[in-house]
């Protein structure tokens, strides 16, 4: 197999090629003055099975991914597998208001149309890993939670896992099963029109090493609030892990509230400590 890493996942592409003992494909990319993307394949792919690894955080990343898949097909690759470790636009998988665009469908459909298979990691609208079908689009949802857990194992002695909201409970549950510890989510309770209380639902974090897990840290607001609550509840240490670290406001905002902050390399940021190359390699095998 020939592995191509897009500009958002070049290092990960290299790592997966090494792990799977595959050839690392070469491309040349540049921007035209009007910001259009230029892409040229520099590796002969005729008669070969290929994979493209490219996280998508912007429209440009998506266009590069689509161009790469199509170019590989044009140059007679037998099969092209798309792996998008982080795939943007997955937060709009439902129409919350009439007339809204279903961005998850649009983006997945575009990739599926060109590639022979599609995979992503901890897709925002799915709780469980494995094969998924959404709007008749089949794709694989890989799981980075075990890799985050393995990184934390041994660094903490008395863990308890907390999800910042009910939506993150499946991640917390999987991590707690691996660590053989308790888990739950933070519960918001409205006391009055202006007053809201937040507490860890039925979970005592006192003197424990709390692990707060989320799929995405975007602005950081959710995790910062959750960390403060856990700290106030008497946790010994506050450890935060996320799969996709967008960190739009940087990572410095967590200083003082968090003892340990880790993310995977689906996106590169100052907290990137855990590689998902193993998950992608297993999938491609
Ligand atoms: C929400 O459903 C997600 O799992 C994350 O909790 C959310 O995207 C985090 O956003 P932010 O970092 O902006 O609070």
Tab-separated table of C-alpha atoms and ligand atoms in Angstrom:
chain	number	residue	atom	x	y	z
A	1	UNK	CA	0.000	0.000	0.000
A	2	UNK	CA	1.105	3.567	-0.624
A	3	UNK	CA	0.259	6.052	2.150
A	4	UNK	CA	-0.169	9.726	1.364
A	5	UNK	CA	-0.280	12.298	4.154
A	6	UNK	CA	-2.114	15.520	3.322
A	7	UNK	CA	-0.728	18.842	4.478
A	8	UNK	CA	-2.763	18.654	7.749
A	9	UNK	CA	-1.533	15.122	8.563
A	10	UNK	CA	1.928	14.846	7.006
A	11	UNK	CA	3.618	13.501	10.145
A	12	UNK	CA	0.810	11.070	10.861
A	13	UNK	CA	1.039	9.809	7.261
A	14	UNK	CA	4.747	9.201	7.744
A	15	UNK	CA	4.114	7.361	11.029
A	16	UNK	CA	1.386	5.158	9.541
A	17	UNK	CA	3.580	4.319	6.531
A	18	UNK	CA	6.349	3.280	8.938
A	19	UNK	CA	4.011	1.246	11.190
A	20	UNK	CA	2.374	-0.574	8.282
A	21	UNK	CA	5.705	-0.951	6.423
A	22	UNK	CA	4.144	0.813	3.431
A	23	UNK	CA	5.622	3.224	0.923
A	24	UNK	CA	5.161	6.893	1.766
A	25	UNK	CA	3.723	8.634	-1.277
A	26	UNK	CA	5.048	12.041	-2.274
A	27	UNK	CA	3.078	15.028	-3.500
A	28	UNK	CA	3.866	18.588	-4.392
A	29	UNK	CA	1.397	21.208	-3.222
A	30	UNK	CA	1.366	24.960	-3.435
A	31	UNK	CA	-1.030	27.861	-3.468
A	32	UNK	CA	-1.757	29.979	-6.506
A	33	UNK	CA	-1.849	33.771	-5.942
A	34	UNK	CA	-5.658	33.629	-5.801
A	35	UNK	CA	-5.398	30.943	-3.073
A	36	UNK	CA	-6.418	27.995	-5.243
A	37	UNK	CA	-4.614	24.748	-4.381
A	38	UNK	CA	-2.145	23.099	-6.769
A	39	UNK	CA	-1.403	19.410	-6.279
A	40	UNK	CA	0.860	17.024	-8.157
A	41	UNK	CA	1.471	13.350	-7.384
A	42	UNK	CA	5.203	12.598	-7.306
A	43	UNK	CA	4.851	8.830	-6.795
A	44	UNK	CA	3.667	6.365	-9.432
A	45	UNK	CA	0.480	4.724	-8.105
A	46	UNK	CA	-0.605	2.693	-11.138
A	47	UNK	CA	-1.944	-0.697	-10.014
A	48	UNK	CA	-1.405	0.124	-6.321
A	49	UNK	CA	-3.763	0.359	-3.374
A	50	UNK	CA	-3.449	3.790	-1.705
A	51	UNK	CA	-4.597	5.582	1.439
A	52	UNK	CA	-4.848	9.320	1.982
A	53	UNK	CA	-4.595	10.599	5.557
A	54	UNK	CA	-5.815	14.141	5.972
A	55	UNK	CA	-7.474	15.853	8.915
A	56	UNK	CA	-9.977	18.457	7.840
A	57	UNK	CA	-10.331	21.654	9.843
A	58	UNK	CA	-10.901	24.036	6.939
A	59	UNK	CA	-12.483	24.179	3.505
A	60	UNK	CA	-8.975	24.189	1.993
A	61	UNK	CA	-8.130	20.919	3.778
A	62	UNK	CA	-11.269	19.345	2.352
A	63	UNK	CA	-10.522	20.466	-1.196
A	64	UNK	CA	-6.944	19.160	-0.916
A	65	UNK	CA	-8.261	15.793	0.296
A	66	UNK	CA	-10.764	15.512	-2.560
A	67	UNK	CA	-8.150	16.557	-5.125
A	68	UNK	CA	-5.723	13.980	-3.808
A	69	UNK	CA	-8.231	11.094	-3.895
A	70	UNK	CA	-9.351	12.023	-7.406
A	71	UNK	CA	-5.781	12.408	-8.689
A	72	UNK	CA	-4.908	8.948	-7.312
A	73	UNK	CA	-7.912	7.474	-9.124
A	74	UNK	CA	-6.977	9.323	-12.333
A	75	UNK	CA	-3.499	7.823	-12.091
A	76	UNK	CA	-4.915	4.289	-11.894
A	77	UNK	CA	-4.604	3.466	-8.205
A	78	UNK	CA	-6.636	0.268	-7.715
A	79	UNK	CA	-8.282	1.460	-4.497
A	80	UNK	CA	-8.129	4.704	-2.530
A	81	UNK	CA	-8.981	4.757	1.170
A	82	UNK	CA	-9.680	8.106	2.806
A	83	UNK	CA	-8.775	8.509	6.476
A	84	UNK	CA	-9.738	11.835	8.046
A	85	UNK	CA	-8.494	11.669	11.661
A	86	UNK	CA	-10.402	14.874	12.455
A	87	UNK	CA	-13.301	15.678	10.182
A	88	UNK	CA	-14.871	19.108	10.505
A	89	UNK	CA	-18.552	19.841	9.949
A	90	UNK	CA	-19.696	16.738	11.877
A	91	UNK	CA	-21.456	18.852	14.527
A	92	UNK	CA	-24.342	19.594	12.162
A	93	UNK	CA	-25.637	16.063	11.620
A	94	UNK	CA	-29.221	17.153	12.257
A	95	UNK	CA	-31.328	20.065	11.099
A	96	UNK	CA	-31.889	22.040	14.279
A	97	UNK	CA	-33.821	24.757	12.406
A	98	UNK	CA	-35.789	24.372	9.200
A	99	UNK	CA	-33.721	25.214	6.135
A	100	UNK	CA	-30.316	24.501	7.660
A	101	UNK	CA	-27.665	22.691	5.615
A	102	UNK	CA	-26.810	19.196	6.829
A	103	UNK	CA	-23.049	19.678	6.723
A	104	UNK	CA	-22.145	16.203	8.027
A	105	UNK	CA	-24.030	14.662	5.105
A	106	UNK	CA	-22.568	17.023	2.508
A	107	UNK	CA	-18.965	16.470	3.601
A	108	UNK	CA	-19.191	12.696	4.084
A	109	UNK	CA	-21.001	12.320	0.755
A	110	UNK	CA	-18.311	14.243	-1.118
A	111	UNK	CA	-15.546	12.038	0.292
A	112	UNK	CA	-17.513	8.799	-0.147
A	113	UNK	CA	-18.268	9.694	-3.758
A	114	UNK	CA	-14.565	9.718	-4.648
A	115	UNK	CA	-12.958	7.227	-2.243
A	116	UNK	CA	-13.396	3.458	-1.938
A	117	UNK	CA	-13.652	3.668	1.840
A	118	UNK	CA	-13.920	6.451	4.401
A	119	UNK	CA	-12.755	6.478	8.021
A	120	UNK	CA	-12.559	9.073	10.741
A	121	UNK	CA	-11.738	9.051	14.447
A	122	UNK	CA	-14.363	9.634	17.122
A	123	UNK	CA	-16.857	11.260	14.793
A	124	UNK	CA	-18.684	13.905	16.822
A	125	UNK	CA	-22.215	12.622	16.242
A	126	UNK	CA	-21.401	8.977	16.999
A	127	UNK	CA	-20.816	7.601	20.470
A	128	UNK	CA	-19.634	4.127	19.571
A	129	UNK	CA	-16.735	3.071	17.364
A	130	UNK	CA	-17.084	0.659	14.425
A	131	UNK	CA	-18.899	0.609	11.106
A	132	UNK	CA	-21.459	3.384	10.781
A	133	UNK	CA	-24.136	4.284	8.275
A	134	UNK	CA	-25.451	7.815	8.155
A	135	UNK	CA	-27.819	8.986	5.418
A	136	UNK	CA	-26.854	5.891	3.399
A	137	UNK	CA	-23.157	6.760	3.671
A	138	UNK	CA	-21.032	3.950	5.089
A	139	UNK	CA	-17.862	4.788	6.969
A	140	UNK	CA	-15.643	3.562	9.813
A	141	UNK	CA	-15.500	5.366	13.137
A	142	UNK	CA	-12.150	4.625	14.803
A	143	UNK	CA	-11.565	5.085	18.529
A	144	UNK	CA	-8.739	7.064	20.129
A	145	UNK	CA	-10.002	6.717	23.721
A	146	UNK	CA	-7.889	3.579	24.472
A	147	UNK	CA	-4.768	5.465	23.341
A	148	UNK	CA	-5.530	8.410	25.651
A	149	UNK	CA	-6.167	5.974	28.501
A	150	UNK	CA	-2.893	4.117	27.901
A	151	UNK	CA	-1.005	7.398	28.067
A	152	UNK	CA	-2.574	8.237	31.433
A	153	UNK	CA	-2.260	4.765	32.945
A	154	UNK	CA	0.633	4.670	35.374
A	155	UNK	CA	0.729	8.471	35.668
A	156	UNK	CA	-2.215	8.485	38.067
A	157	UNK	CA	-3.019	6.173	40.964
A	158	UNK	CA	-6.675	6.606	41.910
A	159	UNK	CA	-8.643	7.454	38.742
A	160	UNK	CA	-12.244	8.459	38.235
A	161	UNK	CA	-13.538	9.468	34.789
A	162	UNK	CA	-15.815	12.443	34.200
A	163	UNK	CA	-17.612	13.553	31.043
A	164	UNK	CA	-18.229	17.316	30.877
A	165	UNK	CA	-21.786	16.669	29.717
A	166	UNK	CA	-24.180	13.799	29.096
A	167	UNK	CA	-23.128	13.609	25.439
A	168	UNK	CA	-19.624	12.536	26.450
A	169	UNK	CA	-20.779	9.684	28.656
A	170	UNK	CA	-19.948	6.916	26.161
A	171	UNK	CA	-16.297	8.056	26.058
A	172	UNK	CA	-16.139	8.234	29.857
A	173	UNK	CA	-17.674	4.762	30.137
A	174	UNK	CA	-15.161	3.189	27.730
A	175	UNK	CA	-12.226	4.831	29.524
A	176	UNK	CA	-13.540	3.801	32.963
A	177	UNK	CA	-13.933	0.195	31.792
A	178	UNK	CA	-10.297	0.162	30.655
A	179	UNK	CA	-9.140	1.691	33.938
A	180	UNK	CA	-11.576	-0.319	36.060
A	181	UNK	CA	-12.858	2.772	37.868
A	182	UNK	CA	-16.032	4.804	38.342
A	183	UNK	CA	-17.397	7.308	35.852
A	184	UNK	CA	-20.211	9.782	35.342
A	185	UNK	CA	-20.986	13.133	33.784
A	186	UNK	CA	-21.332	16.657	35.051
A	187	UNK	CA	-24.910	17.691	35.540
A	188	UNK	CA	-26.261	21.168	35.021
A	189	UNK	CA	-29.207	22.133	37.222
A	190	UNK	CA	-31.159	25.366	36.760
A	191	UNK	CA	-32.030	26.821	40.171
A	192	UNK	CA	-33.634	30.015	38.898
A	193	UNK	CA	-33.688	32.173	35.789
A	194	UNK	CA	-30.175	33.355	36.491
A	195	UNK	CA	-28.689	30.621	38.672
A	196	UNK	CA	-27.223	27.336	37.428
A	197	UNK	CA	-25.405	24.743	39.514
A	198	UNK	CA	-23.098	22.113	38.123
A	199	UNK	CA	-22.020	18.966	39.908
A	200	UNK	CA	-20.631	15.547	39.125
A	201	UNK	CA	-23.730	13.359	38.938
A	202	UNK	CA	-23.581	10.750	41.704
A	203	UNK	CA	-19.795	10.671	41.703
A	204	UNK	CA	-17.363	11.508	44.472
A	205	UNK	CA	-14.113	12.896	43.070
A	206	UNK	CA	-12.684	13.873	46.470
A	207	UNK	CA	-8.948	13.002	46.742
A	208	UNK	CA	-9.161	11.199	43.384
A	209	UNK	CA	-7.237	11.642	40.140
A	210	UNK	CA	-10.053	12.948	37.967
A	211	UNK	CA	-9.849	12.371	34.213
A	212	UNK	CA	-12.108	14.647	32.192
A	213	UNK	CA	-12.573	13.362	28.655
A	214	UNK	CA	-14.131	15.046	25.645
A	215	UNK	CA	-14.032	14.372	21.930
A	216	UNK	CA	-13.312	17.977	20.914
A	217	UNK	CA	-11.852	20.974	22.707
A	218	UNK	CA	-12.793	23.927	20.562
A	219	UNK	CA	-12.944	27.255	22.426
A	220	UNK	CA	-12.041	25.418	25.642
A	221	UNK	CA	-15.024	26.848	27.547
A	222	UNK	CA	-16.652	23.488	28.323
A	223	UNK	CA	-13.498	21.853	29.660
A	224	UNK	CA	-12.385	24.908	31.635
A	225	UNK	CA	-15.737	25.072	33.408
A	226	UNK	CA	-15.700	21.316	34.055
A	227	UNK	CA	-12.119	21.464	35.394
A	228	UNK	CA	-13.037	24.216	37.841
A	229	UNK	CA	-16.001	22.217	39.146
A	230	UNK	CA	-13.883	19.088	39.584
A	231	UNK	CA	-11.164	21.075	41.336
A	232	UNK	CA	-13.756	22.667	43.684
A	233	UNK	CA	-15.182	19.208	44.383
A	234	UNK	CA	-11.860	18.235	45.977
A	235	UNK	CA	-10.108	16.143	43.308
A	236	UNK	CA	-6.430	15.421	44.018
A	237	UNK	CA	-5.466	16.039	40.374
A	238	UNK	CA	-7.385	17.213	37.316
A	239	UNK	CA	-6.339	15.450	34.103
A	240	UNK	CA	-7.902	16.512	30.816
A	241	UNK	CA	-7.837	14.447	27.654
A	242	UNK	CA	-9.377	15.133	24.274
A	243	UNK	CA	-9.208	13.392	20.921
A	244	UNK	CA	-9.339	16.504	18.736
A	245	UNK	CA	-7.609	19.568	20.177
A	246	UNK	CA	-8.643	22.596	18.151
A	247	UNK	CA	-7.741	24.924	21.069
A	248	UNK	CA	-9.040	28.034	19.341
A	249	UNK	CA	-8.113	30.142	22.389
A	250	UNK	CA	-4.779	28.437	23.034
A	251	UNK	CA	-3.861	26.057	25.840
A	252	UNK	CA	-2.631	28.672	28.341
A	253	UNK	CA	-6.201	29.268	29.543
A	254	UNK	CA	-6.062	25.915	31.392
A	255	UNK	CA	-3.008	26.810	33.494
A	256	UNK	CA	-3.909	26.712	37.192
A	257	UNK	CA	-7.129	24.742	36.615
A	258	UNK	CA	-5.645	21.602	35.077
A	259	UNK	CA	-2.683	19.444	36.173
A	260	UNK	CA	-2.327	17.543	32.923
A	261	UNK	CA	-3.668	18.363	29.441
A	262	UNK	CA	-3.309	15.867	26.608
A	263	UNK	CA	-4.656	15.481	23.115
A	264	UNK	CA	-4.032	13.077	20.240
A	265	UNK	CA	-2.254	13.987	17.026
A	266	UNK	CA	-5.409	14.073	14.900
A	267	UNK	CA	-4.566	17.783	15.207
A	268	UNK	CA	-1.186	19.168	16.224
A	269	UNK	CA	-1.195	21.539	19.206
A	270	UNK	CA	0.922	22.161	22.336
A	271	UNK	CA	-0.942	19.378	24.203
A	272	UNK	CA	-0.376	16.697	21.536
A	273	UNK	CA	1.070	13.727	23.423
A	274	UNK	CA	-0.726	10.680	22.008
A	275	UNK	CA	-0.497	9.188	18.539
A	276	UNK	CA	-3.433	7.610	16.729
A	277	UNK	CA	-1.131	6.002	14.148
A	278	UNK	CA	-1.844	2.586	15.725
A	279	UNK	CA	-5.611	2.921	15.228
A	280	UNK	CA	-5.211	4.022	11.603
A	281	UNK	CA	-2.647	1.302	10.854
A	282	UNK	CA	-4.929	-1.392	12.281
A	283	UNK	CA	-7.792	-0.072	10.165
A	284	UNK	CA	-5.736	-0.048	6.964
A	285	UNK	CA	-4.484	-3.598	7.528
B	1	LIG	C1	-19.848	19.081	22.499
B	1	LIG	O1	-20.819	18.430	22.189
B	1	LIG	C2	-18.458	18.586	22.320
B	1	LIG	O2	-18.329	17.261	22.752
B	1	LIG	C3	-17.474	19.464	23.046
B	1	LIG	O3	-17.806	19.449	24.417
B	1	LIG	C4	-17.519	20.870	22.520
B	1	LIG	O4	-17.357	20.888	21.132
B	1	LIG	C5	-16.439	21.701	23.169
B	1	LIG	O5	-16.542	22.999	22.730
B	1	LIG	P1	-15.800	24.169	23.474
B	1	LIG	O6	-14.373	23.761	23.651
B	1	LIG	O7	-15.951	25.334	22.541
B	1	LIG	O8	-16.486	24.405	24.783
